[in-house]
């Protein structure tokens, strides 16, 4: 079964990158519906090599994604939320894999009521387990 939603990943390091790679490898989401952002030029190149779009900014990614995956370090989360808050609508879903930040903590930083889900993937996620 392939997902039809547009999925954007903010932070394509170890876990965010692994999730994107597994979605592509499993053909779970059409590559045209996946995009990412990352401050690392090398990671952006890797995304392009996978056939994925690289959004011009976190806010742009949030505006054009139905599911926004926050795969950043907890200390970066507040700044990322400020960056994307005005781009989010209640029709989207925000998924956070940032450790130590509750859904309530995230919801309080958003100006609109957006569904927030928290997931804690671990190292086996990198190999599709």
Backbone as a printed PyTorch tensor [residue, N CA C, xyz], in Angstrom:
tensor([[[ 0.8320, -1.1740,  0.0000],
         [ 0.0000,  0.0000,  0.0000],
         [ 0.8800,  1.2420,  0.0000]],

        [[ 0.6260,  2.1400, -0.9180],
         [ 1.4130,  3.3740, -1.0120],
         [ 0.6270,  4.5210, -0.4110]],

        [[ 1.3200,  5.3200,  0.3760],
         [ 0.7090,  6.5300,  0.9330],
         [ 0.5720,  7.5720, -0.1580]],

        [[-0.4700,  8.3670, -0.0790],
         [-0.7130,  9.3970, -1.0900],
         [-0.3670, 10.8030, -0.5830]],

        [[-0.1590, 10.9340,  0.7270],
         [ 0.1270, 12.2510,  1.2780],
         [ 1.5170, 12.7430,  0.8700]],

        [[ 1.6190, 14.0650,  0.8170],
         [ 2.9290, 14.6880,  0.6110],
         [ 3.6050, 14.7590,  1.9850]],

        [[ 4.7960, 14.1920,  2.0650],
         [ 5.5160, 14.1130,  3.3300],
         [ 6.7900, 14.9370,  3.2370]],

        [[ 6.9800, 15.8000,  4.2320],
         [ 8.1820, 16.6060,  4.3100],
         [ 8.9370, 16.3030,  5.5840]],

        [[10.2440, 16.1560,  5.4740],
         [11.0860, 15.8530,  6.6270],
         [12.0350, 17.0210,  6.8560]],

        [[11.9300, 17.6050,  8.0440],
         [12.8430, 18.6770,  8.4370],
         [13.9250, 18.0470,  9.2920]],

        [[15.1290, 18.0250,  8.7670],
         [16.2500, 17.3780,  9.4370],
         [16.4710, 15.9950,  8.8620]],

        [[17.4020, 15.8720,  7.9450],
         [17.6070, 14.6050,  7.2440],
         [18.9210, 13.9530,  7.6520]],

        [[19.2150, 14.0230,  8.9420],
         [20.4080, 13.3760,  9.4920],
         [20.1790, 11.8920,  9.6710]],

        [[20.6630, 11.3450, 10.7660],
         [20.6220,  9.9020, 10.9980],
         [19.2100,  9.3390, 10.8920]],

        [[18.2950,  9.8110, 11.7270],
         [16.9530,  9.2200, 11.7380],
         [16.0710,  9.7550, 10.6080]],

        [[16.0590, 11.0620, 10.3970],
         [15.2340, 11.6230,  9.3200],
         [15.6400, 11.0680,  7.9660]],

        [[16.9440, 10.9750,  7.7350],
         [17.4460, 10.4050,  6.4870],
         [17.1000,  8.9370,  6.3550]],

        [[17.2040,  8.2010,  7.4610],
         [16.8730,  6.7700,  7.4320],
         [15.4020,  6.5620,  7.1010]],

        [[14.5470,  7.3710,  7.6820],
         [13.1100,  7.2470,  7.4090],
         [12.8300,  7.5190,  5.9380]],

        [[13.4130,  8.5700,  5.3920],
         [13.2170,  8.8700,  3.9660],
         [13.7380,  7.7390,  3.0850]],

        [[14.9440,  7.2600,  3.3810],
         [15.5190,  6.1760,  2.5700],
         [14.6390,  4.9320,  2.6040]],

        [[14.0940,  4.5950,  3.7760],
         [13.2570,  3.4030,  3.8800],
         [11.9250,  3.5860,  3.1590]],

        [[11.3550,  4.7940,  3.2080],
         [10.1120,  5.0420,  2.4690],
         [10.3280,  4.8590,  0.9720]],

        [[11.4850,  5.3330,  0.4920],
         [11.8120,  5.1920, -0.9250],
         [12.0910,  3.7260, -1.2570]],

        [[12.9270,  3.0610, -0.4570],
         [13.3060,  1.6720, -0.7280],
         [12.0990,  0.7420, -0.6970]],

        [[11.1600,  1.0000,  0.1940],
         [ 9.9720,  0.1520,  0.3140],
         [ 8.8960,  0.5380, -0.6860]],

        [[ 9.1430,  1.5910, -1.4480],
         [ 8.1550,  2.1120, -2.4060],
         [ 6.8350,  2.4070, -1.6910]],

        [[ 6.9450,  2.8950, -0.4390],
         [ 5.7700,  3.1860,  0.3730],
         [ 5.1310,  4.5190,  0.0080]],

        [[ 5.9330,  5.4120, -0.5330],
         [ 5.4630,  6.7370, -0.9330],
         [ 6.1550,  7.0730, -2.2540]],

        [[ 5.4110,  7.5570, -3.2410],
         [ 6.0790,  7.9720, -4.4780],
         [ 7.1260,  9.0490, -4.1760]],

        [[ 8.3060,  8.9150, -4.7350],
         [ 9.3880,  9.8690, -4.4720],
         [ 8.9560, 11.3050, -4.7390]],

        [[ 8.0750, 11.5040, -5.7020],
         [ 7.6030, 12.8560, -6.0240],
         [ 6.8120, 13.4760, -4.8720]],

        [[ 6.3720, 12.6550, -3.9200],
         [ 5.5940, 13.1550, -2.7780],
         [ 6.4460, 13.3160, -1.5190]],

        [[ 7.7470, 13.1300, -1.6420],
         [ 8.6610, 13.2570, -0.5110],
         [ 9.5900, 14.4440, -0.7280]],

        [[ 9.8540, 15.1730,  0.3540],
         [10.8260, 16.2590,  0.2810],
         [11.4790, 16.4220,  1.6390]],

        [[12.6160, 17.0770,  1.6480],
         [13.3210, 17.2840,  2.8980],
         [14.0510, 18.6010,  2.9190]],

        [[14.4820, 18.9710,  4.1060],
         [15.3670, 20.1180,  4.2920],
         [16.4400, 19.7090,  5.2880]],

        [[17.6080, 20.2890,  5.1350],
         [18.7000, 20.0500,  6.0750],
         [19.7450, 21.1320,  5.8520]],

        [[20.3670, 21.6100,  6.9290],
         [21.4010, 22.6290,  6.7520],
         [22.6700, 22.0940,  6.0940]],

        [[22.8570, 20.7800,  6.0820],
         [24.0540, 20.1760,  5.5110],
         [23.9340, 20.0450,  3.9830]],

        [[24.8800, 20.6270,  3.2750],
         [24.8870, 20.5340,  1.8060],
         [25.0260, 19.0770,  1.3620]],

        [[25.8290, 18.3010,  2.0620],
         [26.0180, 16.8930,  1.6980],
         [24.7050, 16.1190,  1.8210]],

        [[23.9350, 16.3990,  2.8540],
         [22.6530, 15.7140,  3.0180],
         [21.6580, 16.1400,  1.9490]],

        [[21.6850, 17.4030,  1.5630],
         [20.7950, 17.8560,  0.4830],
         [21.1510, 17.1610, -0.8270]],

        [[22.4280, 16.9670, -1.0790],
         [22.8700, 16.2490, -2.2830],
         [22.3630, 14.8070, -2.2380]],

        [[22.4550, 14.1720, -1.0770],
         [21.9700, 12.7990, -0.9230],
         [20.4820, 12.7140, -1.2140]],

        [[19.7080, 13.6810, -0.7290],
         [18.2640, 13.6950, -1.0130],
         [18.0120, 13.7540, -2.5100]],

        [[18.7230, 14.6240, -3.1850],
         [18.5430, 14.7520, -4.6430],
         [18.9210, 13.4510, -5.3550]],

        [[19.9680, 12.7970, -4.8940],
         [20.3750, 11.5250, -5.5030],
         [19.3110, 10.4520, -5.3350]],

        [[18.5390, 10.5450, -4.2580],
         [17.4320,  9.6110, -4.0450],
         [16.2220,  9.9580, -4.9020]],

        [[16.3020, 11.0830, -5.6120],
         [15.1860, 11.5170, -6.4420],
         [14.1640, 12.3420, -5.6840]],

        [[14.5530, 12.8450, -4.5180],
         [13.6360, 13.6220, -3.6900],
         [13.8640, 15.1120, -3.8900]],

        [[12.8060, 15.8590, -3.6350],
         [12.9120, 17.3130, -3.7080],
         [13.5390, 17.8440, -2.4270]],

        [[14.2960, 18.9050, -2.5640],
         [14.8450, 19.6160, -1.4190],
         [14.1340, 20.9540, -1.3690]],

        [[13.3970, 21.1880, -0.2980],
         [12.6460, 22.4360, -0.1600],
         [13.6180, 23.5930,  0.0800]],

        [[13.2270, 24.7660, -0.4010],
         [14.0630, 25.9560, -0.2580],
         [14.1930, 26.3960,  1.1970]],

        [[13.2010, 26.0600,  2.0200],
         [13.2380, 26.4430,  3.4330],
         [12.3090, 25.5170,  4.2150]],

        [[12.4520, 25.5450,  5.5230],
         [11.5580, 24.7600,  6.3740],
         [10.1180, 25.2300,  6.2270]],

        [[ 9.9160, 26.5420,  6.1280],
         [ 8.5610, 27.0830,  5.9720],
         [ 7.9510, 26.6350,  4.6500]],

        [[ 8.7220, 26.6510,  3.5960],
         [ 8.2270, 26.1950,  2.2890],
         [ 7.8370, 24.7120,  2.3500]],

        [[ 8.6730, 23.9090,  2.9950],
         [ 8.3660, 22.4920,  3.1560],
         [ 7.0530, 22.3280,  3.9130]],

        [[ 6.8730, 23.0930,  4.9850],
         [ 5.6460, 22.9880,  5.7870],
         [ 4.4220, 23.3900,  4.9740]],

        [[ 4.5440, 24.4040,  4.1440],
         [ 3.4100, 24.8500,  3.3240],
         [ 3.0050, 23.8080,  2.2950]],

        [[ 3.9340, 22.9970,  1.8560],
         [ 3.6660, 22.0830,  0.7410],
         [ 3.6050, 20.6100,  1.1570]],

        [[ 3.5260, 20.3390,  2.4550],
         [ 3.4560, 18.9620,  2.9420],
         [ 2.1840, 18.7490,  3.7480]],

        [[ 1.6250, 17.5700,  3.6110],
         [ 0.4600, 17.2100,  4.4210],
         [ 0.8850, 16.6060,  5.7560]],

        [[ 2.0230, 15.9430,  5.7370],
         [ 2.6330, 15.4110,  6.9550],
         [ 4.0140, 16.0450,  7.0730]],

        [[ 4.2720, 16.6720,  8.2130],
         [ 5.5640, 17.3280,  8.4510],
         [ 6.2590, 16.5620,  9.5680]],

        [[ 7.3700, 15.9250,  9.2380],
         [ 8.1430, 15.1650, 10.2090],
         [ 9.2820, 16.0320, 10.7290]],

        [[ 9.2940, 16.2490, 12.0340],
         [10.3390, 17.0370, 12.6790],
         [11.4060, 16.0820, 13.1930]],

        [[12.5150, 16.0070, 12.4840],
         [13.5920, 15.0900, 12.8370],
         [14.8410, 15.8880, 13.1920]],

        [[14.6620, 16.8430, 14.0840],
         [15.7680, 17.7060, 14.5050],
         [16.0970, 17.4340, 15.9610]],

        [[17.2470, 17.9110, 16.3810],
         [17.6430, 17.7620, 17.7790],
         [16.7230, 18.6000, 18.6630]],

        [[16.4630, 18.1400, 19.8760],
         [15.5350, 18.8610, 20.7600],
         [15.8920, 20.3360, 20.9400]],

        [[17.1620, 20.6660, 20.9960],
         [17.5650, 22.0570, 21.1900],
         [17.2950, 22.9240, 19.9540]],

        [[17.0410, 22.3090, 18.8070],
         [16.7340, 23.0450, 17.5800],
         [15.2290, 23.1710, 17.3380]],

        [[14.4480, 22.4150, 18.0830],
         [13.0210, 22.3050, 17.8130],
         [12.2770, 23.6320, 17.9530]],

        [[12.5570, 24.4060, 18.9840],
         [11.8580, 25.6700, 19.1900],
         [12.0660, 26.6110, 18.0010]],

        [[13.2880, 26.7380, 17.5210],
         [13.5730, 27.6050, 16.3770],
         [12.8710, 27.1120, 15.1150]],

        [[12.8540, 25.8000, 14.8980],
         [12.1830, 25.2340, 13.7250],
         [10.6820, 25.4960, 13.8050]],

        [[10.0960, 25.3170, 14.9770],
         [ 8.6610, 25.5740, 15.1310],
         [ 8.3210, 27.0410, 14.8630]],

        [[ 9.1530, 27.9650, 15.3210],
         [ 8.9150, 29.3850, 15.0230],
         [ 8.9710, 29.6300, 13.5130]],

        [[ 9.8640, 28.9360, 12.8550],
         [10.0430, 29.0890, 11.4110],
         [ 8.8400, 28.5750, 10.6160]],

        [[ 8.2240, 27.4840, 11.0660],
         [ 7.1550, 26.8600, 10.2800],
         [ 5.7530, 27.1750, 10.7870]],

        [[ 5.6180, 27.7560, 11.9600],
         [ 4.3060, 27.9270, 12.6110],
         [ 3.2820, 28.5910, 11.7020]],

        [[ 3.6390, 29.6550, 11.0280],
         [ 2.6590, 30.3730, 10.2070],
         [ 2.3050, 29.6250,  8.9290]],

        [[ 3.0730, 28.5990,  8.5750],
         [ 2.8200, 27.8340,  7.3600],
         [ 1.8970, 26.6380,  7.6030]],

        [[ 1.6340, 26.3120,  8.8620],
         [ 0.8440, 25.1290,  9.1840],
         [-0.6480, 25.4350,  9.2440]],

        [[-1.4500, 24.4180,  8.9060],
         [-2.9080, 24.5290,  8.9830],
         [-3.4380, 23.3100,  9.7310]],

        [[-4.6680, 23.3770, 10.2230],
         [-5.2460, 22.2250, 10.9270],
         [-5.4170, 20.9780, 10.0570]],

        [[-5.2950, 21.0970,  8.7500],
         [-5.4330, 19.9290,  7.8690],
         [-4.1390, 19.1140,  7.7730]],

        [[-3.0850, 19.6070,  8.3550],
         [-1.8090, 18.9010,  8.3230],
         [-1.6170, 18.1080,  9.6080]],

        [[-0.6040, 17.2480,  9.5870],
         [-0.1990, 16.5080, 10.7790],
         [ 1.2870, 16.7550, 10.9830]],

        [[ 1.6520, 17.0630, 12.2060],
         [ 3.0590, 17.2220, 12.5650],
         [ 3.4710, 15.9860, 13.3590]],

        [[ 4.5480, 15.3530, 12.9330],
         [ 5.0940, 14.1950, 13.6310],
         [ 6.4760, 14.5860, 14.1270]],

        [[ 6.6980, 14.4290, 15.4120],
         [ 7.9950, 14.7690, 15.9890],
         [ 8.7080, 13.5160, 16.4510]],

        [[ 9.9930, 13.4320, 16.1220],
         [10.8260, 12.3690, 16.6790],
         [11.8990, 12.9740, 17.5810]],

        [[11.7280, 14.2400, 17.9460],
         [12.6750, 14.9030, 18.8390],
         [12.4910, 14.3830, 20.2610]],

        [[13.5380, 13.9120, 20.8540],
         [13.4760, 13.3750, 22.2100],
         [13.2200, 14.4960, 23.2170]],

        [[12.4810, 14.1520, 24.2570],
         [12.3090, 15.0640, 25.3730],
         [11.3360, 16.2110, 25.1800]],

        [[10.6090, 16.2440, 24.0850],
         [ 9.6300, 17.3130, 23.8410],
         [ 8.2670, 16.6750, 23.6170]],

        [[ 7.3380, 16.9860, 24.4990],
         [ 6.0120, 16.3780, 24.4340],
         [ 5.1640, 16.9970, 23.3260]],

        [[ 4.0770, 16.3140, 22.9980],
         [ 3.1560, 16.8770, 22.0090],
         [ 2.5780, 18.1860, 22.5330]],

        [[ 2.2860, 18.2460, 23.8240],
         [ 1.7590, 19.4860, 24.4180],
         [ 2.7550, 20.6330, 24.2650]],

        [[ 4.0240, 20.3650, 24.4930],
         [ 5.0710, 21.3830, 24.3470],
         [ 5.0620, 21.9320, 22.9190]],

        [[ 4.9570, 21.0460, 21.9460],
         [ 4.9310, 21.4560, 20.5400],
         [ 3.6530, 22.2270, 20.2300]],

        [[ 2.5100, 21.6970, 20.6490],
         [ 1.2190, 22.3420, 20.3740],
         [ 1.1690, 23.7650, 20.9170]],

        [[ 1.7650, 24.0110, 22.0710],
         [ 1.7480, 25.3560, 22.6610],
         [ 2.5510, 26.3680, 21.8400]],

        [[ 3.4100, 25.9020, 20.9750],
         [ 4.2260, 26.7990, 20.1600],
         [ 3.6420, 27.0480, 18.7670]],

        [[ 2.4890, 26.4680, 18.5120],
         [ 1.8470, 26.6410, 17.2100],
         [ 0.6230, 27.5400, 17.3470]],

        [[ 0.4310, 28.4750, 16.4080],
         [-0.6820, 29.4200, 16.5110],
         [-2.0420, 28.8180, 16.1530]],

        [[-2.0430, 27.6930, 15.4550],
         [-3.2970, 27.0300, 15.0880],
         [-3.2640, 25.6150, 15.6520]],

        [[-4.4560, 25.0440, 15.7700],
         [-4.5510, 23.6660, 16.2640],
         [-4.1970, 22.6890, 15.1510]],

        [[-3.0120, 22.1680, 15.2380],
         [-2.5170, 21.1880, 14.2770],
         [-2.3440, 19.8700, 15.0260]],

        [[-2.8290, 18.7670, 14.4750],
         [-2.5970, 17.4850, 15.1400],
         [-1.0900, 17.2080, 15.2410]],

        [[-0.6530, 16.8690, 16.4390],
         [ 0.7620, 16.5820, 16.6770],
         [ 0.8840, 15.1550, 17.1950]],

        [[ 1.7720, 14.3940, 16.5930],
         [ 2.0390, 13.0120, 16.9650],
         [ 3.5140, 12.9240, 17.3210]],

        [[ 3.7880, 12.1160, 18.3080],
         [ 5.1840, 11.9220, 18.6880],
         [ 5.5410, 10.4550, 18.4900]],

        [[ 6.6710, 10.2060, 17.8730],
         [ 7.1500,  8.8380, 17.6460],
         [ 8.6030,  8.7710, 18.0660]],

        [[ 9.0090,  7.6220, 18.5060],
         [10.3980,  7.4390, 18.9200],
         [11.0170,  6.2560, 18.1740]],

        [[11.4070,  6.4760, 16.9220],
         [12.0740,  5.3930, 16.1900],
         [13.4420,  5.1270, 16.8130]],

        [[13.9810,  3.9680, 16.5530],
         [15.2850,  3.6490, 17.0840],
         [16.1800,  3.1290, 15.9670]],

        [[17.3330,  2.6510, 16.3260],
         [18.3100,  2.2310, 15.3300],
         [17.7820,  1.1780, 14.3460]],

        [[16.9460,  0.1990, 14.7300],
         [16.4370, -0.7490, 13.7370],
         [15.6340, -0.0740, 12.6210]],

        [[15.1410,  1.1410, 12.8570],
         [14.4160,  1.8550, 11.8050],
         [15.3350,  2.1130, 10.6100]],

        [[16.6340,  2.1890, 10.8690],
         [17.5790,  2.4470,  9.7890],
         [17.6910,  1.2800,  8.8170]],

        [[17.3390,  0.0820,  9.2760],
         [17.4060, -1.0700,  8.3860],
         [16.0220, -1.6110,  8.0680]],

        [[15.0180, -0.7950,  8.3350],
         [13.6610, -1.1550,  7.9450],
         [12.9830, -2.1490,  8.8580]],

        [[13.4140, -2.2410, 10.0880],
         [12.8190, -3.2030, 11.0450],
         [11.9660, -2.4980, 12.0670]]])
